[in-house]
PDB file of C-alpha atoms in Angstrom:
ATOM      1  CA  LYS A   1     -17.107   9.721 -60.669  1.00  0.00           C
ATOM      2  CA  THR A   2     -19.814   8.183 -58.561  1.00  0.00           C
ATOM      3  CA  ILE A   3     -22.209   5.869 -60.362  1.00  0.00           C
ATOM      4  CA  SER A   4     -25.699   5.369 -58.960  1.00  0.00           C
ATOM      5  CA  PRO A   5     -28.197   2.701 -60.024  1.00  0.00           C
ATOM      6  CA  VAL A   6     -30.432   3.544 -62.970  1.00  0.00           C
ATOM      7  CA  PRO A   7     -33.583   5.454 -61.952  1.00  0.00           C
ATOM      8  CA  LEU A   8     -35.843   2.428 -62.463  1.00  0.00           C
ATOM      9  CA  ALA A   9     -33.751   0.498 -59.935  1.00  0.00           C
ATOM     10  CA  GLU A  10     -33.626   3.477 -57.565  1.00  0.00           C
ATOM     11  CA  SER A  11     -37.408   3.763 -57.712  1.00  0.00           C
ATOM     12  CA  CYS A  12     -37.724   0.287 -56.209  1.00  0.00           C
ATOM     13  CA  SER A  13     -36.410   1.736 -52.948  1.00  0.00           C
ATOM     14  CA  TRP A  14     -39.268   4.262 -52.591  1.00  0.00           C
ATOM     15  CA  ASP A  15     -36.644   6.219 -50.649  1.00  0.00           C
ATOM     16  CA  MET A  16     -36.919   9.937 -51.423  1.00  0.00           C
ATOM     17  CA  ASP A  17     -34.005  10.792 -49.117  1.00  0.00           C
ATOM     18  CA  LEU A  18     -31.749   8.329 -50.928  1.00  0.00           C
ATOM     19  CA  ILE A  19     -32.742   9.733 -54.343  1.00  0.00           C
ATOM     20  CA  GLU A  20     -32.115  13.298 -53.153  1.00  0.00           C
ATOM     21  CA  LYS A  21     -28.724  12.287 -51.753  1.00  0.00           C
ATOM     22  CA  SER A  22     -27.810  10.583 -55.039  1.00  0.00           C
ATOM     23  CA  ALA A  23     -28.712  13.758 -56.942  1.00  0.00           C
ATOM     24  CA  ARG A  24     -26.792  15.904 -54.460  1.00  0.00           C
ATOM     25  CA  VAL A  25     -23.660  13.830 -55.100  1.00  0.00           C
ATOM     26  CA  ALA A  26     -24.199  14.153 -58.855  1.00  0.00           C
ATOM     27  CA  ALA A  27     -24.603  17.924 -58.503  1.00  0.00           C
ATOM     28  CA  GLU A  28     -21.421  18.237 -56.452  1.00  0.00           C
ATOM     29  CA  GLU A  29     -19.458  16.288 -59.034  1.00  0.00           C
ATOM     30  CA  ALA A  30     -21.016  18.276 -61.876  1.00  0.00           C
ATOM     31  CA  THR A  31     -20.209  21.648 -60.324  1.00  0.00           C
ATOM     32  CA  ALA A  32     -16.660  20.495 -59.566  1.00  0.00           C
ATOM     33  CA  SER A  33     -16.341  19.866 -63.321  1.00  0.00           C
ATOM     34  CA  GLY A  34     -17.796  23.277 -64.206  1.00  0.00           C
ATOM     35  CA  ILE A  35     -21.241  21.945 -65.157  1.00  0.00           C
ATOM     36  CA  GLN A  36     -24.078  24.158 -63.974  1.00  0.00           C
ATOM     37  CA  TRP A  37     -27.033  22.765 -65.909  1.00  0.00           C
ATOM     38  CA  THR A  38     -28.303  19.184 -66.063  1.00  0.00           C
ATOM     39  CA  PHE A  39     -30.843  17.423 -68.261  1.00  0.00           C
ATOM     40  CA  ALA A  40     -32.384  15.456 -65.419  1.00  0.00           C
ATOM     41  CA  PRO A  41     -34.466  13.890 -64.056  1.00  0.00           C
ATOM     42  CA  MET A  42     -36.289  11.942 -66.727  1.00  0.00           C
ATOM     43  CA  VAL A  43     -39.829  11.625 -65.423  1.00  0.00           C
ATOM     44  CA  ASP A  44     -41.490  10.183 -68.515  1.00  0.00           C
ATOM     45  CA  ILE A  45     -43.937   7.429 -67.690  1.00  0.00           C
ATOM     46  CA  ALA A  46     -42.786   3.933 -68.724  1.00  0.00           C
ATOM     47  CA  ARG A  47     -45.733   2.307 -70.488  1.00  0.00           C
ATOM     48  CA  ASP A  48     -44.050  -0.448 -72.482  1.00  0.00           C
ATOM     49  CA  PRO A  49     -41.050  -2.449 -71.211  1.00  0.00           C
ATOM     50  CA  ARG A  50     -39.802  -2.763 -74.791  1.00  0.00           C
ATOM     51  CA  TRP A  51     -39.139   0.982 -74.882  1.00  0.00           C
ATOM     52  CA  GLY A  52     -35.367   1.348 -74.877  1.00  0.00           C
ATOM     53  CA  ARG A  53     -35.359   4.141 -72.306  1.00  0.00           C
ATOM     54  CA  THR A  54     -37.489   2.478 -69.622  1.00  0.00           C
ATOM     55  CA  PRO A  55     -34.508   2.077 -67.207  1.00  0.00           C
ATOM     56  CA  GLU A  56     -34.042   5.874 -67.301  1.00  0.00           C
ATOM     57  CA  THR A  57     -37.537   6.390 -65.852  1.00  0.00           C
ATOM     58  CA  TYR A  58     -38.929   5.897 -62.369  1.00  0.00           C
ATOM     59  CA  GLY A  59     -41.490   3.484 -63.789  1.00  0.00           C
ATOM     60  CA  GLU A  60     -45.155   3.494 -64.696  1.00  0.00           C
ATOM     61  CA  ASP A  61     -46.686   5.161 -61.656  1.00  0.00           C
ATOM     62  CA  PRO A  62     -47.276   8.933 -61.984  1.00  0.00           C
ATOM     63  CA  TYR A  63     -47.252   9.476 -58.206  1.00  0.00           C
ATOM     64  CA  LEU A  64     -43.982   7.617 -57.615  1.00  0.00           C
ATOM     65  CA  SER A  65     -42.342   9.241 -60.646  1.00  0.00           C
ATOM     66  CA  GLY A  66     -43.395  12.612 -59.332  1.00  0.00           C
ATOM     67  CA  VAL A  67     -42.186  12.294 -55.752  1.00  0.00           C
ATOM     68  CA  LEU A  68     -38.882  10.744 -56.802  1.00  0.00           C
ATOM     69  CA  GLY A  69     -38.512  13.396 -59.501  1.00  0.00           C
ATOM     70  CA  VAL A  70     -39.014  16.117 -56.875  1.00  0.00           C
ATOM     71  CA  ALA A  71     -36.355  14.533 -54.663  1.00  0.00           C
ATOM     72  CA  PHE A  72     -33.937  14.450 -57.587  1.00  0.00           C
ATOM     73  CA  VAL A  73     -34.669  18.066 -58.558  1.00  0.00           C
ATOM     74  CA  LYS A  74     -34.098  19.212 -54.972  1.00  0.00           C
ATOM     75  CA  GLY A  75     -30.864  17.245 -54.754  1.00  0.00           C
ATOM     76  CA  LEU A  76     -29.525  18.755 -57.971  1.00  0.00           C
ATOM     77  CA  GLN A  77     -30.524  22.327 -57.241  1.00  0.00           C
ATOM     78  CA  GLY A  78     -29.640  22.324 -53.541  1.00  0.00           C
ATOM     79  CA  ASN A  79     -31.312  24.242 -50.759  1.00  0.00           C
ATOM     80  CA  HIS A  80     -29.462  27.558 -50.729  1.00  0.00           C
ATOM     81  CA  PRO A  81     -32.010  30.387 -50.516  1.00  0.00           C
ATOM     82  CA  ARG A  82     -30.381  32.381 -53.327  1.00  0.00           C
ATOM     83  CA  TYR A  83     -28.146  30.152 -55.460  1.00  0.00           C
ATOM     84  CA  LEU A  84     -28.674  26.882 -57.299  1.00  0.00           C
ATOM     85  CA  LYS A  85     -26.092  24.144 -57.113  1.00  0.00           C
ATOM     86  CA  THR A  86     -27.051  23.085 -60.651  1.00  0.00           C
ATOM     87  CA  VAL A  87     -30.125  23.722 -62.768  1.00  0.00           C
ATOM     88  CA  SER A  88     -32.439  20.729 -63.011  1.00  0.00           C
ATOM     89  CA  THR A  89     -34.272  20.101 -66.287  1.00  0.00           C
ATOM     90  CA  PRO A  90     -36.999  17.459 -66.043  1.00  0.00           C
ATOM     91  CA  LYS A  91     -37.596  15.802 -69.384  1.00  0.00           C
ATOM     92  CA  HIS A  92     -39.263  14.947 -71.864  1.00  0.00           C
ATOM     93  CA  PHE A  93     -42.409  17.061 -71.597  1.00  0.00           C
ATOM     94  CA  ALA A  94     -44.807  15.388 -72.502  1.00  0.00           C
ATOM     95  CA  VAL A  95     -46.236  11.984 -73.492  1.00  0.00           C
ATOM     96  CA  ASN A  96     -42.837  10.771 -74.651  1.00  0.00           C
ATOM     97  CA  ASN A  97     -42.503   7.040 -74.266  1.00  0.00           C
ATOM     98  CA  GLU A  98     -41.760   5.399 -77.551  1.00  0.00           C
ATOM     99  CA  GLU A  99     -38.479   5.174 -79.345  1.00  0.00           C
ATOM    100  CA  HIS A 100     -39.287   3.698 -82.754  1.00  0.00           C
ATOM    101  CA  ASN A 101     -40.807   6.863 -84.247  1.00  0.00           C
ATOM    102  CA  ARG A 102     -40.035   9.477 -81.627  1.00  0.00           C
ATOM    103  CA  SER A 103     -39.075  12.052 -84.236  1.00  0.00           C
ATOM    104  CA  SER A 104     -42.566  12.108 -85.750  1.00  0.00           C
ATOM    105  CA  CYS A 105     -44.926  10.501 -83.231  1.00  0.00           C
ATOM    106  CA  ASN A 106     -48.232  12.263 -82.759  1.00  0.00           C
ATOM    107  CA  ALA A 107     -49.689  11.129 -79.445  1.00  0.00           C
ATOM    108  CA  LYS A 108     -53.456  11.493 -79.357  1.00  0.00           C
ATOM    109  CA  VAL A 109     -54.295  11.896 -75.692  1.00  0.00           C
ATOM    110  CA  SER A 110     -57.443  12.940 -73.874  1.00  0.00           C
ATOM    111  CA  GLU A 111     -57.369  15.774 -71.368  1.00  0.00           C
ATOM    112  CA  ARG A 112     -58.119  13.286 -68.619  1.00  0.00           C
ATOM    113  CA  ASP A 113     -55.186  11.015 -69.565  1.00  0.00           C
ATOM    114  CA  LEU A 114     -52.886  14.024 -69.755  1.00  0.00           C
ATOM    115  CA  ARG A 115     -53.916  15.363 -66.359  1.00  0.00           C
ATOM    116  CA  GLU A 116     -54.138  12.056 -64.509  1.00  0.00           C
ATOM    117  CA  TYR A 117     -51.325  10.052 -66.057  1.00  0.00           C
ATOM    118  CA  TYR A 118     -48.808  11.915 -68.208  1.00  0.00           C
ATOM    119  CA  LEU A 119     -48.481  15.307 -66.497  1.00  0.00           C
ATOM    120  CA  PRO A 120     -48.462  14.702 -62.709  1.00  0.00           C
ATOM    121  CA  SER A 121     -44.774  13.785 -62.472  1.00  0.00           C
ATOM    122  CA  PHE A 122     -43.813  16.947 -64.355  1.00  0.00           C
ATOM    123  CA  GLU A 123     -46.215  19.075 -62.343  1.00  0.00           C
ATOM    124  CA  ARG A 124     -44.638  17.932 -59.088  1.00  0.00           C
ATOM    125  CA  CYS A 125     -41.120  18.652 -60.385  1.00  0.00           C
ATOM    126  CA  ILE A 126     -42.194  22.193 -61.279  1.00  0.00           C
ATOM    127  CA  THR A 127     -44.528  23.116 -58.412  1.00  0.00           C
ATOM    128  CA  GLU A 128     -42.947  21.208 -55.510  1.00  0.00           C
ATOM    129  CA  GLY A 129     -39.383  20.712 -56.703  1.00  0.00           C
ATOM    130  CA  LYS A 130     -39.105  24.210 -58.200  1.00  0.00           C
ATOM    131  CA  ALA A 131     -37.178  22.955 -61.254  1.00  0.00           C
ATOM    132  CA  GLN A 132     -35.812  25.976 -63.093  1.00  0.00           C
ATOM    133  CA  SER A 133     -35.849  24.458 -66.568  1.00  0.00           C
ATOM    134  CA  ILE A 134     -37.800  21.877 -68.539  1.00  0.00           C
ATOM    135  CA  MET A 135     -37.067  19.994 -71.758  1.00  0.00           C
ATOM    136  CA  MET A 136     -39.800  19.555 -74.323  1.00  0.00           C
ATOM    137  CA  ALA A 137     -40.254  16.181 -76.028  1.00  0.00           C
ATOM    138  CA  TYR A 138     -39.647  15.344 -79.697  1.00  0.00           C
ATOM    139  CA  ASN A 139     -43.136  14.056 -80.284  1.00  0.00           C
ATOM    140  CA  ALA A 140     -46.340  15.924 -80.975  1.00  0.00           C
ATOM    141  CA  VAL A 141     -49.332  15.878 -78.648  1.00  0.00           C
ATOM    142  CA  ASN A 142     -52.715  16.155 -80.310  1.00  0.00           C
ATOM    143  CA  ASP A 143     -51.256  17.303 -83.656  1.00  0.00           C
ATOM    144  CA  VAL A 144     -48.817  19.942 -82.313  1.00  0.00           C
ATOM    145  CA  PRO A 145     -45.088  19.224 -81.746  1.00  0.00           C
ATOM    146  CA  CYS A 146     -44.262  19.648 -78.068  1.00  0.00           C
ATOM    147  CA  THR A 147     -41.510  22.146 -78.910  1.00  0.00           C
ATOM    148  CA  VAL A 148     -44.173  24.685 -79.970  1.00  0.00           C
ATOM    149  CA  ASN A 149     -47.247  23.276 -78.277  1.00  0.00           C
ATOM    150  CA  THR A 150     -49.028  26.376 -76.978  1.00  0.00           C
ATOM    151  CA  TYR A 151     -51.377  24.330 -74.848  1.00  0.00           C
ATOM    152  CA  LEU A 152     -48.540  22.580 -73.019  1.00  0.00           C
ATOM    153  CA  ILE A 153     -46.273  25.622 -72.753  1.00  0.00           C
ATOM    154  CA  LYS A 154     -48.608  28.559 -72.153  1.00  0.00           C
ATOM    155  CA  ASN A 155     -51.685  26.943 -70.664  1.00  0.00           C
ATOM    156  CA  VAL A 156     -50.190  24.152 -68.556  1.00  0.00           C
ATOM    157  CA  LEU A 157     -46.587  25.105 -67.720  1.00  0.00           C
ATOM    158  CA  ARG A 158     -46.848  28.889 -67.530  1.00  0.00           C
ATOM    159  CA  GLY A 159     -50.547  29.196 -66.666  1.00  0.00           C
ATOM    160  CA  ASP A 160     -51.663  26.305 -64.496  1.00  0.00           C
ATOM    161  CA  TRP A 161     -48.306  25.627 -62.842  1.00  0.00           C
ATOM    162  CA  GLY A 162     -46.872  29.170 -62.774  1.00  0.00           C
ATOM    163  CA  PHE A 163     -43.550  28.031 -64.288  1.00  0.00           C
ATOM    164  CA  ASN A 164     -41.249  30.981 -64.959  1.00  0.00           C
ATOM    165  CA  GLY A 165     -38.067  29.058 -65.739  1.00  0.00           C
ATOM    166  CA  TYR A 166     -36.640  28.406 -69.149  1.00  0.00           C
ATOM    167  CA  ILE A 167     -37.758  25.861 -71.701  1.00  0.00           C
ATOM    168  CA  VAL A 168     -35.399  23.951 -73.979  1.00  0.00           C
ATOM    169  CA  SER A 169     -36.062  21.706 -76.924  1.00  0.00           C
ATOM    170  CA  ASP A 170     -34.609  18.256 -77.212  1.00  0.00           C
ATOM    171  CA  CYS A 171     -31.670  17.964 -79.599  1.00  0.00           C
ATOM    172  CA  SER A 172     -33.078  17.970 -83.164  1.00  0.00           C
ATOM    173  CA  ALA A 173     -36.677  18.834 -82.280  1.00  0.00           C
ATOM    174  CA  PRO A 174     -36.738  22.265 -84.011  1.00  0.00           C
ATOM    175  CA  GLU A 175     -35.463  20.739 -87.263  1.00  0.00           C
ATOM    176  CA  TRP A 176     -37.884  17.837 -86.986  1.00  0.00           C
ATOM    177  CA  MET A 177     -40.832  20.245 -86.941  1.00  0.00           C
ATOM    178  CA  ILE A 178     -39.943  20.726 -90.625  1.00  0.00           C
ATOM    179  CA  THR A 179     -38.506  17.374 -91.707  1.00  0.00           C
ATOM    180  CA  LYS A 180     -40.463  14.840 -89.634  1.00  0.00           C
ATOM    181  CA  HIS A 181     -43.669  16.435 -88.359  1.00  0.00           C
ATOM    182  CA  HIS A 182     -44.136  18.676 -91.420  1.00  0.00           C
ATOM    183  CA  TYR A 183     -45.680  21.177 -89.026  1.00  0.00           C
ATOM    184  CA  VAL A 184     -43.905  24.167 -90.577  1.00  0.00           C
ATOM    185  CA  LYS A 185     -42.249  24.547 -94.000  1.00  0.00           C
ATOM    186  CA  THR A 186     -39.162  26.591 -93.148  1.00  0.00           C
ATOM    187  CA  ARG A 187     -37.003  27.443 -90.159  1.00  0.00           C
ATOM    188  CA  GLU A 188     -38.281  30.997 -90.238  1.00  0.00           C
TER     189      GLU A 188
END
């Protein structure tokens, strides 16, 4: 399998064509292995270099993360008018950038910070890249876990951006709404 540099290193190139080509190669190898759905790109904003997942991001700039994310989405999904090469799933929506308490973090963020800093890279992936899926983050935003955050899902994704793809939770996020966030009492 082809190995590309980590996204943080790729972002140093500022080369959207190179990023799209890298994703196209990844998509071709994935489909050859029977994989039709990918959990990529990761367009979280890197705010602290001590965060263990910083190399998986395109860095701290929302514009750069967005345009490189779009290139990656387009490379994964291809340009056929009717069929996708693979489904791209930008992640982790939204305000996910700390590892030490990611299962229970409650990010308190102003509307301005959301719209100007945390959401633009995702918005580009959805509106320009036409990503067909998105992964919600583990954390909560303004007291509501992202997995069930009506504001993020209905108002922003579905309303403002017109997203009609499918939404997935990150790994244990549904369980953590009970055990870590204490947002609900039971699975039902």
